[in-house]
Short mmCIF file of C-alpha atoms in Angstrom, two decimals:
data_model
loop_
_atom_site.label_atom_id
_atom_site.label_comp_id
_atom_site.label_asym_id
_atom_site.label_seq_id
_atom_site.Cartn_x
_atom_site.Cartn_y
_atom_site.Cartn_z
CA MET A 23 -11.62 13.93 -36.88
CA LYS A 24 -11.70 15.94 -40.14
CA VAL A 25 -11.78 14.26 -43.56
CA LYS A 26 -8.43 15.84 -44.49
CA GLU A 27 -6.74 14.37 -41.39
CA ILE A 28 -8.12 10.92 -42.25
CA LEU A 29 -6.85 11.19 -45.83
CA ASP A 30 -3.42 12.32 -44.60
CA ARG A 31 -3.21 9.29 -42.32
CA ILE A 32 -4.18 6.96 -45.16
CA GLU A 33 -1.42 8.46 -47.32
CA ASP A 34 1.12 7.88 -44.52
CA ILE A 35 0.29 4.16 -44.32
CA SER A 36 2.90 2.10 -46.10
CA SER A 37 1.44 -0.03 -48.89
CA PHE A 38 4.15 -2.70 -48.65
CA LYS A 39 5.82 -4.75 -45.94
CA ARG A 40 9.50 -4.56 -45.12
CA TYR A 41 11.48 -7.73 -44.59
CA GLY A 42 15.00 -8.72 -43.59
CA LYS A 43 16.83 -11.93 -42.82
CA VAL A 44 18.53 -13.24 -39.67
CA THR A 45 22.30 -13.56 -40.17
CA ARG A 46 23.43 -14.71 -36.73
CA VAL A 47 22.42 -15.12 -33.08
CA VAL A 48 24.92 -14.19 -30.35
CA GLY A 49 23.84 -14.68 -26.75
CA LEU A 50 20.70 -12.59 -26.22
CA MET A 51 21.08 -10.67 -29.47
CA ILE A 52 19.87 -11.38 -33.00
CA GLU A 53 21.58 -9.75 -35.97
CA ALA A 54 19.60 -9.29 -39.16
CA ARG A 55 20.38 -7.78 -42.55
CA GLY A 56 17.47 -5.38 -42.87
CA PRO A 57 14.62 -4.50 -42.69
CA SER A 58 14.45 -0.69 -42.72
CA THR A 59 13.27 0.15 -39.20
CA SER A 60 13.86 2.35 -36.13
CA ILE A 61 14.95 1.90 -32.50
CA GLY A 62 12.05 0.58 -30.40
CA ASP A 63 10.06 -0.84 -33.33
CA ILE A 64 8.50 -4.31 -32.97
CA CYS A 65 9.52 -6.96 -35.49
CA TYR A 66 8.24 -10.50 -36.13
CA ILE A 67 10.80 -13.24 -36.67
CA HIS A 68 9.15 -15.99 -38.74
CA LEU A 69 10.47 -19.43 -37.86
CA ARG A 70 11.34 -22.06 -40.45
CA ASN A 71 8.17 -24.10 -39.82
CA GLY A 72 6.14 -21.10 -41.00
CA THR A 73 3.43 -21.49 -38.34
CA VAL A 74 4.96 -19.46 -35.49
CA HIS A 75 6.53 -16.03 -35.23
CA ILE A 76 8.45 -14.50 -32.33
CA LYS A 77 8.17 -10.87 -31.30
CA ALA A 78 11.43 -8.95 -31.04
CA GLU A 79 12.39 -5.32 -30.56
CA VAL A 80 14.99 -3.23 -32.34
CA VAL A 81 17.58 -2.22 -29.72
CA GLY A 82 20.45 -1.01 -31.91
CA PHE A 83 22.33 -1.01 -35.20
CA LYS A 84 25.80 -2.19 -36.17
CA GLU A 85 27.00 -1.08 -39.59
CA GLU A 86 24.31 -2.39 -42.01
CA PHE A 87 22.90 -4.88 -39.49
CA VAL A 88 19.81 -4.46 -37.28
CA ILE A 89 20.25 -5.70 -33.70
CA LEU A 90 17.12 -7.26 -32.20
CA MET A 91 16.25 -8.66 -28.82
CA PRO A 92 13.39 -11.19 -28.59
CA TYR A 93 10.57 -11.20 -26.05
CA LYS A 94 10.92 -14.98 -25.79
CA ASP A 95 13.70 -17.57 -25.84
CA VAL A 96 16.03 -17.57 -28.88
CA ARG A 97 16.29 -21.38 -29.13
CA ASP A 98 14.13 -21.79 -32.25
CA ILE A 99 15.70 -18.92 -34.21
CA SER A 100 18.28 -19.77 -36.87
CA PRO A 101 20.15 -17.94 -39.66
CA GLY A 102 17.87 -17.35 -42.63
CA CYS A 103 14.68 -16.74 -40.62
CA ILE A 104 12.61 -13.91 -42.14
CA VAL A 105 12.33 -10.68 -40.11
CA GLU A 106 9.23 -8.52 -40.69
CA THR A 107 8.98 -5.03 -39.20
CA THR A 108 5.71 -3.50 -37.98
CA SER A 109 7.31 0.00 -38.03
CA LYS A 110 5.56 0.64 -34.68
CA PRO A 111 6.67 0.52 -31.02
CA LEU A 112 4.97 -1.74 -28.47
CA GLN A 113 1.28 -1.00 -27.91
CA ILE A 114 -0.73 -2.33 -24.97
CA LYS A 115 -4.47 -2.45 -24.29
CA VAL A 116 -5.90 -0.64 -21.26
CA GLY A 117 -9.31 -0.06 -19.73
CA GLU A 118 -11.51 -0.52 -16.67
CA ALA A 119 -11.97 -4.23 -17.51
CA LEU A 120 -8.33 -4.91 -16.50
CA ILE A 121 -9.03 -4.23 -12.80
CA GLY A 122 -8.72 -7.44 -10.78
CA ARG A 123 -6.52 -9.15 -13.41
CA VAL A 124 -2.92 -10.38 -13.44
CA LEU A 125 -1.08 -9.52 -16.67
CA ASP A 126 2.29 -10.26 -18.27
CA SER A 127 4.81 -7.69 -19.52
CA LEU A 128 2.95 -7.23 -22.82
CA GLY A 129 -0.41 -6.63 -21.09
CA GLN A 130 -1.83 -10.10 -21.79
CA PRO A 131 -3.62 -12.11 -19.04
CA LEU A 132 -1.11 -14.37 -17.30
CA ASN A 133 -3.65 -17.19 -16.99
CA GLY A 134 -3.99 -17.48 -20.79
CA GLU A 135 -7.50 -16.02 -21.02
CA GLU A 136 -8.52 -13.61 -23.77
CA LEU A 137 -8.49 -9.89 -23.06
CA PRO A 138 -11.99 -8.40 -22.61
CA LYS A 139 -13.41 -6.18 -25.35
CA GLY A 140 -13.70 -2.40 -25.19
CA LEU A 141 -10.04 -1.69 -24.36
CA PHE A 142 -7.91 1.12 -25.80
CA ASN A 143 -4.45 0.97 -27.37
CA VAL A 144 -1.70 3.06 -25.74
CA SER A 145 2.05 3.19 -26.21
CA ALA A 146 4.14 1.47 -23.52
CA GLU A 147 6.83 4.17 -23.63
CA LYS A 148 5.93 7.82 -23.14
CA ASP A 149 7.61 11.03 -22.08
CA PRO A 150 7.18 12.30 -18.49
CA PRO A 151 4.67 15.15 -18.00
CA ASN A 152 5.82 18.72 -18.54
CA PRO A 153 7.18 20.05 -15.21
CA LEU A 154 5.01 23.17 -15.49
CA GLU A 155 1.90 21.01 -15.86
CA ARG A 156 2.46 19.20 -12.55
CA PRO A 157 0.22 20.67 -9.82
CA THR A 158 1.80 21.16 -6.40
CA ILE A 159 1.20 18.36 -3.89
CA ARG A 160 -1.11 19.83 -1.23
CA GLU A 161 -3.05 16.99 0.43
CA PRO A 162 -2.01 13.71 2.08
CA ILE A 163 -3.09 10.27 0.90
CA GLU A 164 -3.84 7.51 3.39
CA VAL A 165 -1.70 4.36 3.07
CA GLY A 166 -3.05 2.62 6.20
CA VAL A 167 0.40 2.03 7.74
CA LYS A 168 0.60 3.93 11.03
CA THR A 169 4.32 4.74 10.96
CA ILE A 170 4.14 6.11 7.40
CA ASP A 171 0.90 8.07 7.87
CA THR A 172 2.14 9.85 11.01
CA LEU A 173 5.93 10.21 10.71
CA LEU A 174 6.47 9.96 6.93
CA THR A 175 3.16 11.35 5.66
CA VAL A 176 2.74 10.69 1.93
CA GLY A 177 1.29 13.34 -0.39
CA ASN A 178 -1.22 12.55 -3.13
CA GLY A 179 1.06 12.21 -6.17
CA GLN A 180 4.33 11.77 -4.27
CA ARG A 181 7.00 9.21 -5.30
CA LEU A 182 8.91 7.32 -2.60
CA GLY A 183 11.60 4.65 -2.56
CA ILE A 184 11.45 1.67 -0.19
CA PHE A 185 15.07 0.66 0.46
CA ALA A 186 15.83 -2.73 1.99
CA GLY A 187 17.95 -5.85 1.75
CA SER A 188 16.40 -9.19 0.87
CA GLY A 189 13.91 -10.72 3.30
CA VAL A 190 13.26 -7.60 5.40
CA GLY A 191 9.57 -7.20 4.51
CA LYS A 192 9.23 -5.16 1.30
CA SER A 193 6.52 -7.36 -0.22
CA THR A 194 4.59 -7.51 3.07
CA LEU A 195 4.66 -3.70 3.36
CA MET A 196 3.48 -3.34 -0.25
CA GLY A 197 0.60 -5.72 0.43
CA MET A 198 -0.42 -3.71 3.51
CA ILE A 199 -0.42 -0.47 1.51
CA ALA A 200 -2.43 -2.03 -1.36
CA ARG A 201 -5.10 -3.36 1.04
CA ASN A 202 -5.32 -0.31 3.31
CA THR A 203 -4.94 2.74 1.05
CA ASN A 204 -7.87 4.99 0.15
CA ALA A 205 -6.61 5.45 -3.44
CA ASP A 206 -9.06 4.64 -6.27
CA LEU A 207 -7.07 1.60 -7.45
CA ASN A 208 -3.64 -0.07 -7.26
CA VAL A 209 -1.27 -0.88 -10.12
CA ILE A 210 1.43 -3.30 -8.94
CA ALA A 211 4.47 -4.31 -10.99
CA LEU A 212 6.39 -7.42 -9.88
CA ILE A 213 9.65 -7.27 -11.85
CA GLY A 214 12.25 -10.02 -11.63
CA GLU A 215 10.41 -11.92 -8.89
CA ARG A 216 10.85 -15.64 -8.29
CA GLY A 217 8.01 -17.61 -9.85
CA ARG A 218 7.05 -19.04 -6.45
CA GLU A 219 6.71 -15.58 -4.90
CA VAL A 220 4.21 -14.26 -7.45
CA ARG A 221 1.26 -16.40 -6.36
CA GLU A 222 2.35 -16.08 -2.73
CA PHE A 223 2.20 -12.27 -3.00
CA ILE A 224 -1.17 -12.27 -4.77
CA GLU A 225 -2.85 -14.74 -2.39
CA HIS A 226 -1.12 -13.95 0.91
CA ASP A 227 0.20 -10.37 0.88
CA LEU A 228 -2.37 -8.79 -1.46
CA GLY A 229 -5.32 -11.06 -0.71
CA GLU A 230 -8.63 -11.45 -2.49
CA GLU A 231 -9.91 -8.10 -1.23
CA GLY A 232 -6.78 -6.27 -2.41
CA LEU A 233 -6.80 -7.93 -5.85
CA LYS A 234 -10.38 -6.76 -6.53
CA ASN A 235 -9.08 -3.18 -6.66
CA SER A 236 -5.71 -3.88 -8.31
CA ILE A 237 -4.02 -4.62 -11.62
CA VAL A 238 -0.88 -6.76 -11.23
CA ILE A 239 1.83 -6.91 -13.92
CA VAL A 240 4.30 -9.79 -13.60
CA ALA A 241 7.72 -10.36 -15.22
CA THR A 242 9.52 -13.21 -13.47
CA SER A 243 13.30 -13.55 -13.17
CA ASP A 244 13.48 -16.39 -15.75
CA GLN A 245 12.14 -14.16 -18.55
CA PRO A 246 14.44 -12.32 -21.00
CA ALA A 247 15.81 -8.94 -19.92
CA LEU A 248 13.62 -7.13 -22.45
CA MET A 249 10.45 -8.61 -20.91
CA ARG A 250 11.49 -7.38 -17.47
CA ILE A 251 12.07 -3.88 -18.83
CA LYS A 252 8.74 -3.91 -20.68
CA GLY A 253 6.96 -5.02 -17.51
CA ALA A 254 8.00 -1.74 -15.85
CA TYR A 255 6.93 0.34 -18.87
CA THR A 256 3.61 -1.50 -19.30
CA ALA A 257 2.68 -1.05 -15.62
CA THR A 258 3.53 2.66 -15.77
CA SER A 259 1.43 3.14 -18.94
CA ILE A 260 -1.58 1.45 -17.32
CA ALA A 261 -1.24 3.74 -14.28
CA GLU A 262 -0.96 6.77 -16.60
CA TYR A 263 -4.19 5.79 -18.40
CA PHE A 264 -6.17 5.76 -15.14
CA ARG A 265 -4.52 9.00 -14.00
CA ASN A 266 -5.75 10.63 -17.21
CA GLN A 267 -9.26 9.40 -16.33
CA GLY A 268 -9.06 11.58 -13.20
CA LYS A 269 -8.32 8.79 -10.72
CA ASN A 270 -5.89 8.73 -7.80
CA VAL A 271 -3.71 5.68 -8.52
CA MET A 272 -1.48 3.87 -6.00
CA PHE A 273 1.46 2.53 -8.02
CA MET A 274 4.00 0.03 -6.64
CA MET A 275 7.01 -1.49 -8.35
CA ASP A 276 9.11 -4.31 -6.89
CA SER A 277 11.87 -3.77 -7.72
CA VAL A 278 13.63 -0.94 -9.54
CA THR A 279 16.95 -2.72 -8.94
CA ARG A 280 15.91 -5.63 -11.17
CA VAL A 281 14.76 -3.20 -13.86
CA ALA A 282 18.25 -1.65 -13.74
CA MET A 283 19.86 -5.10 -13.94
CA ALA A 284 17.76 -5.95 -17.01
CA GLN A 285 18.78 -2.68 -18.67
CA ARG A 286 22.41 -3.46 -17.85
CA GLU A 287 22.06 -6.84 -19.62
CA ILE A 288 20.71 -5.13 -22.73
CA GLY A 289 23.34 -2.38 -22.63
CA LEU A 290 26.23 -4.83 -22.34
CA ALA A 291 24.76 -6.99 -25.13
CA VAL A 292 24.64 -4.05 -27.59
CA GLY A 293 28.19 -3.02 -26.74
CA GLU A 294 27.87 -0.27 -24.11
CA PRO A 295 30.89 0.12 -21.83
CA PRO A 296 30.36 -0.90 -18.17
CA THR A 297 30.83 2.03 -15.77
CA THR A 298 29.87 2.15 -12.07
CA LYS A 299 29.84 -1.41 -10.67
CA GLY A 300 29.23 -2.80 -14.14
CA TYR A 301 26.11 -0.70 -14.83
CA THR A 302 26.04 0.86 -18.30
CA PRO A 303 25.30 4.56 -19.03
CA SER A 304 21.83 3.68 -20.39
CA VAL A 305 20.79 2.46 -16.90
CA PHE A 306 21.27 5.93 -15.42
CA ALA A 307 19.43 7.48 -18.37
CA THR A 308 16.50 5.01 -18.15
CA LEU A 309 15.77 5.37 -14.41
CA PRO A 310 14.80 9.08 -14.36
CA ARG A 311 12.72 8.71 -17.54
CA LEU A 312 10.80 5.83 -15.95
CA LEU A 313 10.40 7.26 -12.44
CA GLU A 314 9.47 10.77 -13.60
CA ARG A 315 6.43 9.44 -15.48
CA THR A 316 4.51 9.01 -12.21
CA GLY A 317 3.26 11.85 -9.99
CA ARG A 318 0.48 14.35 -10.57
CA ASN A 319 -0.87 15.98 -13.71
CA LYS A 320 -3.88 18.23 -14.35
CA ARG A 321 -6.35 15.33 -14.36
CA GLY A 322 -5.31 12.90 -11.63
CA SER A 323 -2.40 11.51 -9.68
CA ILE A 324 -0.09 8.50 -9.37
CA THR A 325 1.33 8.03 -5.87
CA ALA A 326 4.29 5.71 -6.40
CA PHE A 327 6.33 3.37 -4.20
CA TYR A 328 9.48 1.92 -5.77
CA THR A 329 11.34 -0.78 -3.89
CA VAL A 330 15.13 -0.84 -4.13
CA LEU A 331 16.97 -4.06 -3.28
CA VAL A 332 20.24 -2.91 -1.69
CA ASP A 333 23.18 -5.34 -1.93
CA GLY A 334 24.54 -6.22 1.49
CA ASP A 335 22.29 -3.54 3.07
CA ASP A 336 24.55 -0.89 1.45
CA MET A 337 22.30 2.17 1.07
CA ASN A 338 24.94 3.99 -1.02
CA GLU A 339 25.30 1.47 -3.85
CA PRO A 340 24.82 3.03 -7.35
CA ILE A 341 21.14 2.20 -8.00
CA ALA A 342 20.04 3.11 -4.46
CA ASP A 343 21.93 6.39 -4.67
CA THR A 344 20.45 7.24 -8.09
CA VAL A 345 16.85 6.43 -7.11
CA ARG A 346 17.17 8.36 -3.83
CA GLY A 347 18.14 11.44 -5.87
CA ILE A 348 15.07 11.11 -8.15
CA VAL A 349 12.18 10.31 -5.77
CA ASP A 350 10.48 12.62 -3.24
CA GLY A 351 11.44 10.67 -0.13
CA HIS A 352 12.71 7.31 1.04
CA ILE A 353 11.64 4.64 3.52
CA VAL A 354 14.45 2.49 4.90
CA LEU A 355 13.64 -1.01 6.17
CA ASP A 356 16.23 -2.06 8.76
CA ARG A 357 17.30 -5.70 9.16
CA ALA A 358 18.26 -5.09 12.81
CA LEU A 359 14.69 -3.96 13.59
CA ALA A 360 13.23 -6.95 11.75
CA ASN A 361 15.47 -9.26 13.79
CA LYS A 362 14.01 -7.70 16.95
CA GLY A 363 10.48 -8.51 15.74
CA GLN A 364 9.47 -4.94 14.88
CA TYR A 365 7.19 -4.99 11.84
CA PRO A 366 7.03 -3.04 9.66
CA ALA A 367 10.80 -2.70 10.18
CA ILE A 368 10.89 1.00 9.21
CA ASN A 369 13.91 2.91 10.50
CA VAL A 370 12.18 6.22 11.19
CA LEU A 371 15.41 8.16 11.79
CA LYS A 372 16.89 7.16 8.41
CA SER A 373 13.64 7.73 6.46
CA ILE A 374 12.15 10.98 5.19
CA SER A 375 9.17 12.32 3.26
CA ARG A 376 10.21 15.47 1.41
CA VAL A 377 6.67 16.85 1.05
CA MET A 378 5.40 16.09 4.57
CA SER A 379 6.03 19.60 5.88
CA ASN A 380 3.77 21.04 3.11
CA ILE A 381 0.77 18.76 3.67
CA VAL A 382 0.36 18.35 7.47
CA THR A 383 -0.67 20.76 10.21
CA GLU A 384 1.88 22.50 12.41
CA GLU A 385 0.68 20.46 15.40
CA HIS A 386 1.15 17.16 13.52
CA LYS A 387 4.62 18.24 12.39
CA GLU A 388 5.57 19.23 15.93
CA LYS A 389 4.38 15.90 17.40
CA ALA A 390 6.20 13.88 14.73
CA ASN A 391 9.45 15.78 15.35
CA ARG A 392 9.00 15.29 19.09
CA LEU A 393 8.68 11.51 18.69
CA ARG A 394 11.76 11.42 16.44
CA ASP A 395 13.70 13.40 19.03
CA LEU A 396 12.69 11.04 21.87
CA LEU A 397 13.61 7.98 19.80
CA SER A 398 16.96 9.48 18.80
CA THR A 399 17.76 10.44 22.40
CA TYR A 400 17.11 6.90 23.66
CA LEU A 401 19.12 5.21 20.89
CA GLU A 402 22.11 7.50 21.55
CA ALA A 403 22.10 6.52 25.23
CA GLU A 404 21.04 2.87 24.70
CA ASP A 405 24.50 1.35 25.21
CA LEU A 406 24.98 3.23 28.50
CA ILE A 407 21.50 2.20 29.67
CA ASN A 408 22.04 -1.46 28.78
CA ILE A 409 25.33 -1.79 30.67
CA GLY A 410 23.94 0.08 33.68
CA ALA A 411 26.31 3.06 33.32
CA TYR A 412 23.44 5.57 33.17
CA LYS A 413 21.67 6.58 36.38
CA ARG A 414 18.17 8.05 36.31
CA GLY A 415 18.13 11.75 37.14
CA SER A 416 21.36 12.53 35.27
CA SER A 417 19.42 13.89 32.27
CA GLN A 418 15.76 14.81 32.22
CA LYS A 419 15.63 14.31 28.44
CA ILE A 420 17.06 10.75 28.62
CA ASP A 421 14.76 9.92 31.54
CA GLU A 422 11.71 10.94 29.51
CA ALA A 423 12.95 8.96 26.49
CA MET A 424 13.49 5.87 28.68
CA THR A 425 9.98 6.13 30.09
CA LEU A 426 8.29 6.49 26.71
CA TYR A 427 10.51 4.12 24.68
CA PRO A 428 8.36 0.97 25.20
CA GLU A 429 5.25 2.92 24.16
CA ILE A 430 7.05 4.34 21.10
CA ILE A 431 8.07 0.85 19.94
CA SER A 432 4.52 -0.37 20.50
CA PHE A 433 3.26 2.58 18.42
CA LEU A 434 5.66 1.75 15.56
CA LYS A 435 4.51 -1.89 15.38
CA GLN A 436 1.49 -2.92 13.31
CA GLY A 437 0.01 -6.29 12.40
CA THR A 438 -0.09 -7.13 8.70
CA ASP A 439 -3.89 -7.51 8.81
CA GLU A 440 -4.41 -4.40 10.95
CA LYS A 441 -5.92 -1.40 9.16
CA ILE A 442 -5.65 1.99 10.87
CA HIS A 443 -7.12 5.12 9.29
CA LEU A 444 -5.09 8.33 9.00
CA GLU A 445 -7.15 10.22 11.61
CA GLU A 446 -6.82 7.35 14.12
CA SER A 447 -3.05 7.23 13.60
CA ILE A 448 -2.67 10.98 14.18
CA GLU A 449 -4.85 10.80 17.31
CA GLU A 450 -2.71 7.94 18.65
CA LEU A 451 0.44 10.02 17.98
CA ASN A 452 -1.07 12.98 19.87
CA ASN A 453 -1.91 10.76 22.86
CA LEU A 454 1.60 9.27 22.92
CA VAL A 455 3.68 12.44 22.77
#
């Protein structure tokens, strides 16, 4: 850095601190008279005892008042508390030393340990890459789940949504992908999870082997809405750092729906009007900005899986519909298949990978389409077959589908601890069809 640039930066540094004072607390929001600050800046609210301060973020303005939302509970805040602005947005620390750790929404170790030294500061909120700087997706990435690798092949740098109701196997599928993928490392964001499920996911679904190559960011459902939002941004920033180091990152977020709900809470608190099913306009502005940050750039790639919790298994509810329009494909987990004991419960006929046709061979594409056709043919005639109204020989196509259906279902099933490489999966598909 040149001497002139250093001197310019020194001149830009403010030589005094800016303060304000809390005037009232309403629900999740804190109103303060002053200080002079901007949207997204971090402020410290100094409590009356003088020994503790609470971090808060500027989320809006109302006449001459600054509207803040705290990262922690508002119980100890009272009118008259001093508000000090840092004049900077949230910064987090990133580096290789974070691999294998579980962090909170602000990038601090969840177990209370100190962060290791040698980390770098990065902003939690960034703009998505320039569209013209995104290389085309040309090669597949192995996720180790047979159904996805063969019938919904994922490209290196692709973004997919996993759509499912509660209890259909989203977390189990994410754990399988994290353990089995050939990506350089995993970044996993657990947003709005129950406290009990966090350790269960880390120990059972992810496992010790999976955690060694992962960074997990946790924001549980009992935390303020702002912490849940920041968990999503922090996880994305960590993934972006490793992408810029030239790595292929596997990024998973569970779930986008709870991020949208947290943004709705903030929007309603600052006075936004509720629109579609109570979601505020800022929700539909936040989702594309967040989801577009992943993908490829000139240095590396982030292959992203975003889970969407669909209310009442309604795949057309507002958040599901919005996410489906942003990502490059969707995987639908079907409760009816889960009830039959088919795991992973992926409904192949309702799922699609939008880049698959560009990254697989013509033979692979032909075999995958053939299996889909056989499965569709059987399911269309299933009711007639079950009641005995169909007689063999009436349709050669249905006869073939009936013969192969048990083998197709066996092919679509996979044990949670079973790892199958991409080449093995494709060979098994070729042998089946």
